[in-house]
């Protein structure tokens, strides 16, 4: 939505709720409206609720946001569109705090918006990491309210990360000889996930979801890694 549009153009294209609703309707029914009740092709939007389209043949009302991340949201469509534009056009990313300041909403609302939009931006059929991939699973300590004054009771969270190692000379991810050092390289595509624990089962599942079979893995020698070479291929999406 945001890519390729300047700020001024974006504001002109989506000046109000009606324009946002019309855009969603066009994306949902690119070949024209089809009533989910009777299959009719006619509809009109309600003056009081622009998100709803009503079929004149059967009277069924259909929301343009149904079955989307905007469904049942009480936020204005313009707020959603503006948040999507900001997240899509800021190359360095945008925190929930920055989003809160830009949109004029609470931090909690901005955080929820960012989470939902980021999940929606992930392509479920994206290709797996391949070639040479470095994997690590650092643990981060954090304090809950109960343990704030007692560092010994701090909780831990495990974040698994996988990144393609790209050779600068060839601009490709190619494995080197056994025990060879990977110098003069850069980072490629990245995958991150929160793991329930630091076990082999959790780590293997993360690798299977994100790394193509046959890929060369670079690890820190953690005891959970042995056996990854025997991991079966990831099942097809949707199964």
Short mmCIF file of N, CA and C in Angstrom, two decimals, residues 106-190:
data_model
loop_
_atom_site.label_atom_id
_atom_site.label_comp_id
_atom_site.label_asym_id
_atom_site.label_seq_id
_atom_site.Cartn_x
_atom_site.Cartn_y
_atom_site.Cartn_z
N UNK A 106 -2.64 5.59 21.79
CA UNK A 106 -1.90 5.12 22.94
C UNK A 106 -0.81 4.14 22.50
N UNK A 107 0.16 3.93 23.38
CA UNK A 107 1.25 2.99 23.06
C UNK A 107 0.70 1.58 22.86
N UNK A 108 -0.27 1.18 23.68
CA UNK A 108 -0.86 -0.15 23.56
C UNK A 108 -1.52 -0.35 22.20
N UNK A 109 -2.26 0.66 21.75
CA UNK A 109 -2.91 0.58 20.45
C UNK A 109 -1.88 0.51 19.33
N UNK A 110 -0.83 1.35 19.42
CA UNK A 110 0.22 1.35 18.40
C UNK A 110 0.94 0.01 18.36
N UNK A 111 1.17 -0.57 19.53
CA UNK A 111 1.86 -1.88 19.59
C UNK A 111 1.02 -2.96 18.91
N UNK A 112 -0.28 -2.97 19.18
CA UNK A 112 -1.16 -3.95 18.55
C UNK A 112 -1.23 -3.75 17.04
N UNK A 113 -1.30 -2.49 16.61
CA UNK A 113 -1.31 -2.19 15.18
C UNK A 113 -0.05 -2.72 14.51
N UNK A 114 1.09 -2.43 15.11
CA UNK A 114 2.37 -2.85 14.53
C UNK A 114 2.47 -4.37 14.45
N UNK A 115 2.03 -5.06 15.51
CA UNK A 115 2.11 -6.52 15.53
C UNK A 115 1.24 -7.12 14.43
N UNK A 116 0.01 -6.64 14.32
CA UNK A 116 -0.90 -7.20 13.31
C UNK A 116 -0.41 -6.91 11.89
N UNK A 117 0.08 -5.71 11.66
CA UNK A 117 0.54 -5.35 10.32
C UNK A 117 1.80 -6.11 9.94
N UNK A 118 2.70 -6.29 10.90
CA UNK A 118 3.93 -7.04 10.59
C UNK A 118 3.64 -8.49 10.27
N UNK A 119 2.69 -9.08 10.99
CA UNK A 119 2.32 -10.46 10.68
C UNK A 119 1.69 -10.56 9.31
N UNK A 120 0.88 -9.56 8.96
CA UNK A 120 0.21 -9.58 7.66
C UNK A 120 1.20 -9.37 6.51
N UNK A 121 2.34 -8.75 6.79
CA UNK A 121 3.33 -8.48 5.75
C UNK A 121 4.19 -9.70 5.43
N UNK A 122 4.10 -10.74 6.25
CA UNK A 122 4.91 -11.94 6.02
C UNK A 122 4.27 -12.80 4.94
N UNK A 123 5.06 -13.18 3.97
CA UNK A 123 4.58 -14.06 2.91
C UNK A 123 4.67 -15.50 3.39
N UNK A 124 3.55 -16.22 3.57
CA UNK A 124 3.60 -17.59 4.07
C UNK A 124 4.29 -18.55 3.11
N UNK A 125 4.39 -18.16 1.84
CA UNK A 125 5.02 -19.02 0.84
C UNK A 125 6.42 -18.53 0.46
N UNK A 126 7.02 -17.71 1.31
CA UNK A 126 8.36 -17.22 1.01
C UNK A 126 9.35 -18.38 0.99
N UNK A 127 10.38 -18.23 0.20
CA UNK A 127 11.36 -19.31 0.07
C UNK A 127 12.21 -19.43 1.33
N UNK A 128 12.69 -20.64 1.57
CA UNK A 128 13.50 -20.91 2.76
C UNK A 128 14.91 -20.38 2.58
N UNK A 129 15.58 -20.13 3.69
CA UNK A 129 16.98 -19.73 3.65
C UNK A 129 17.80 -20.90 3.11
N UNK A 130 18.84 -20.59 2.36
CA UNK A 130 19.63 -21.66 1.77
C UNK A 130 21.08 -21.24 1.60
N UNK A 131 21.89 -22.18 1.10
CA UNK A 131 23.32 -21.93 0.87
C UNK A 131 24.10 -22.13 2.15
N UNK A 132 24.40 -21.04 2.82
CA UNK A 132 25.10 -21.05 4.11
C UNK A 132 24.29 -20.20 5.08
N UNK A 133 23.90 -20.77 6.20
CA UNK A 133 23.06 -20.07 7.17
C UNK A 133 23.66 -20.20 8.56
N UNK A 134 23.84 -19.08 9.21
CA UNK A 134 24.31 -19.07 10.61
C UNK A 134 23.11 -19.03 11.54
N UNK A 135 23.10 -19.93 12.51
CA UNK A 135 21.98 -20.05 13.45
C UNK A 135 22.48 -19.85 14.87
N UNK A 136 21.73 -19.13 15.64
CA UNK A 136 22.08 -18.93 17.05
C UNK A 136 20.80 -18.76 17.84
N UNK A 137 20.89 -18.98 19.15
CA UNK A 137 19.70 -18.87 20.00
C UNK A 137 20.08 -18.22 21.33
N UNK A 138 20.32 -16.90 21.31
CA UNK A 138 20.67 -16.20 22.55
C UNK A 138 19.51 -16.14 23.52
N UNK A 139 19.85 -16.05 24.79
CA UNK A 139 18.84 -15.91 25.84
C UNK A 139 18.92 -14.50 26.42
N UNK A 140 17.77 -13.88 26.57
CA UNK A 140 17.71 -12.54 27.11
C UNK A 140 16.97 -12.57 28.45
N UNK A 141 17.52 -11.87 29.42
CA UNK A 141 16.90 -11.80 30.74
C UNK A 141 15.98 -10.59 30.81
N UNK A 142 14.86 -10.77 31.47
CA UNK A 142 13.96 -9.65 31.71
C UNK A 142 13.30 -9.85 33.06
N UNK A 143 12.86 -8.76 33.65
CA UNK A 143 12.27 -8.81 34.97
C UNK A 143 10.77 -8.58 34.91
N UNK A 144 10.05 -9.41 35.59
CA UNK A 144 8.62 -9.21 35.74
C UNK A 144 8.39 -8.23 36.88
N UNK A 145 7.16 -7.80 37.06
CA UNK A 145 6.88 -6.85 38.13
C UNK A 145 7.23 -7.43 39.48
N UNK A 146 6.95 -8.74 39.65
CA UNK A 146 7.22 -9.37 40.94
C UNK A 146 8.71 -9.49 41.23
N UNK A 147 9.52 -9.61 40.14
CA UNK A 147 10.95 -9.83 40.34
C UNK A 147 11.78 -8.57 40.09
N UNK A 148 11.12 -7.43 40.01
CA UNK A 148 11.84 -6.21 39.64
C UNK A 148 12.95 -5.88 40.64
N UNK A 149 12.70 -6.13 41.92
CA UNK A 149 13.69 -5.79 42.93
C UNK A 149 14.57 -6.98 43.31
N UNK A 150 14.41 -8.09 42.60
CA UNK A 150 15.21 -9.28 42.88
C UNK A 150 15.77 -9.83 41.57
N UNK A 151 16.99 -9.41 41.17
CA UNK A 151 17.57 -9.86 39.90
C UNK A 151 17.67 -11.37 39.79
N UNK A 152 17.76 -12.07 40.90
CA UNK A 152 17.89 -13.53 40.86
C UNK A 152 16.63 -14.19 40.31
N UNK A 153 15.50 -13.48 40.37
CA UNK A 153 14.24 -14.04 39.89
C UNK A 153 13.89 -13.57 38.47
N UNK A 154 14.85 -12.97 37.79
CA UNK A 154 14.59 -12.50 36.44
C UNK A 154 14.27 -13.67 35.51
N UNK A 155 13.29 -13.48 34.64
CA UNK A 155 12.91 -14.53 33.69
C UNK A 155 13.80 -14.47 32.45
N UNK A 156 13.71 -15.50 31.61
CA UNK A 156 14.52 -15.57 30.41
C UNK A 156 13.64 -15.82 29.19
N UNK A 157 14.05 -15.28 28.07
CA UNK A 157 13.36 -15.51 26.81
C UNK A 157 14.41 -15.94 25.78
N UNK A 158 14.08 -16.96 25.00
CA UNK A 158 15.01 -17.50 24.00
C UNK A 158 14.58 -17.02 22.62
N UNK A 159 15.47 -16.35 21.91
CA UNK A 159 15.22 -15.86 20.56
C UNK A 159 16.11 -16.63 19.58
N UNK A 160 15.51 -17.36 18.66
CA UNK A 160 16.29 -18.06 17.64
C UNK A 160 16.44 -17.16 16.42
N UNK A 161 17.65 -17.14 15.88
CA UNK A 161 17.92 -16.32 14.70
C UNK A 161 18.67 -17.12 13.65
N UNK A 162 18.30 -16.94 12.40
CA UNK A 162 18.98 -17.59 11.29
C UNK A 162 19.23 -16.54 10.21
N UNK A 163 20.45 -16.45 9.71
CA UNK A 163 20.79 -15.44 8.71
C UNK A 163 21.68 -16.06 7.64
N UNK A 164 21.37 -15.76 6.39
CA UNK A 164 22.19 -16.25 5.29
C UNK A 164 23.53 -15.53 5.29
N UNK A 165 24.59 -16.29 5.04
CA UNK A 165 25.95 -15.74 4.97
C UNK A 165 26.31 -15.62 3.49
N UNK A 166 26.45 -14.38 3.01
CA UNK A 166 26.69 -14.11 1.59
C UNK A 166 28.16 -13.74 1.37
N UNK A 167 28.78 -14.39 0.40
CA UNK A 167 30.16 -14.09 0.02
C UNK A 167 30.18 -12.77 -0.75
N UNK A 168 30.97 -11.82 -0.30
CA UNK A 168 31.00 -10.51 -0.95
C UNK A 168 31.55 -10.58 -2.38
N UNK A 169 32.50 -11.48 -2.61
CA UNK A 169 33.13 -11.57 -3.93
C UNK A 169 32.16 -12.08 -5.00
N UNK A 170 31.35 -13.07 -4.63
CA UNK A 170 30.42 -13.68 -5.59
C UNK A 170 28.98 -13.23 -5.41
N UNK A 171 28.72 -12.57 -4.27
CA UNK A 171 27.37 -12.14 -3.91
C UNK A 171 26.40 -13.31 -3.83
N UNK A 172 26.91 -14.48 -3.45
CA UNK A 172 26.09 -15.68 -3.30
C UNK A 172 26.42 -16.38 -1.99
N UNK A 173 25.50 -17.24 -1.55
CA UNK A 173 25.72 -18.00 -0.32
C UNK A 173 26.26 -19.38 -0.71
N UNK A 174 27.58 -19.53 -0.67
CA UNK A 174 28.19 -20.79 -1.06
C UNK A 174 29.00 -21.38 0.09
N UNK A 175 28.82 -22.67 0.36
CA UNK A 175 29.59 -23.30 1.44
C UNK A 175 31.06 -23.42 1.08
N UNK A 176 31.92 -23.34 2.10
CA UNK A 176 33.36 -23.48 1.91
C UNK A 176 33.82 -24.82 2.46
N UNK A 177 35.08 -25.07 2.36
CA UNK A 177 35.62 -26.34 2.84
C UNK A 177 35.41 -26.47 4.34
N UNK A 178 35.37 -27.72 4.80
CA UNK A 178 35.14 -27.99 6.21
C UNK A 178 36.18 -27.27 7.07
N UNK A 179 35.70 -26.62 8.12
CA UNK A 179 36.53 -25.87 9.08
C UNK A 179 37.10 -24.58 8.51
N UNK A 180 36.73 -24.21 7.28
CA UNK A 180 37.22 -22.95 6.70
C UNK A 180 36.48 -21.78 7.35
N UNK A 181 37.16 -20.66 7.48
CA UNK A 181 36.54 -19.48 8.08
C UNK A 181 35.79 -18.68 7.02
N UNK A 182 34.67 -18.13 7.44
CA UNK A 182 33.85 -17.34 6.53
C UNK A 182 34.18 -15.86 6.74
N UNK A 183 35.21 -15.42 6.01
CA UNK A 183 35.64 -14.03 6.08
C UNK A 183 35.14 -13.26 4.86
N UNK A 184 35.12 -11.95 4.97
CA UNK A 184 34.67 -11.07 3.89
C UNK A 184 33.28 -11.48 3.41
N UNK A 185 32.35 -11.54 4.35
CA UNK A 185 30.97 -11.91 4.03
C UNK A 185 30.02 -10.81 4.51
N UNK A 186 28.80 -10.90 4.09
CA UNK A 186 27.76 -9.98 4.54
C UNK A 186 26.51 -10.79 4.88
N UNK A 187 25.58 -10.15 5.56
CA UNK A 187 24.34 -10.83 5.94
C UNK A 187 23.33 -10.76 4.82
N UNK A 188 22.58 -11.86 4.66
CA UNK A 188 21.50 -11.91 3.68
C UNK A 188 20.15 -11.87 4.37
N UNK A 189 19.25 -12.72 3.95
CA UNK A 189 17.91 -12.76 4.55
C UNK A 189 17.97 -13.28 5.97
N UNK A 190 17.02 -12.83 6.80
CA UNK A 190 17.03 -13.16 8.22
C UNK A 190 15.68 -13.73 8.63
#
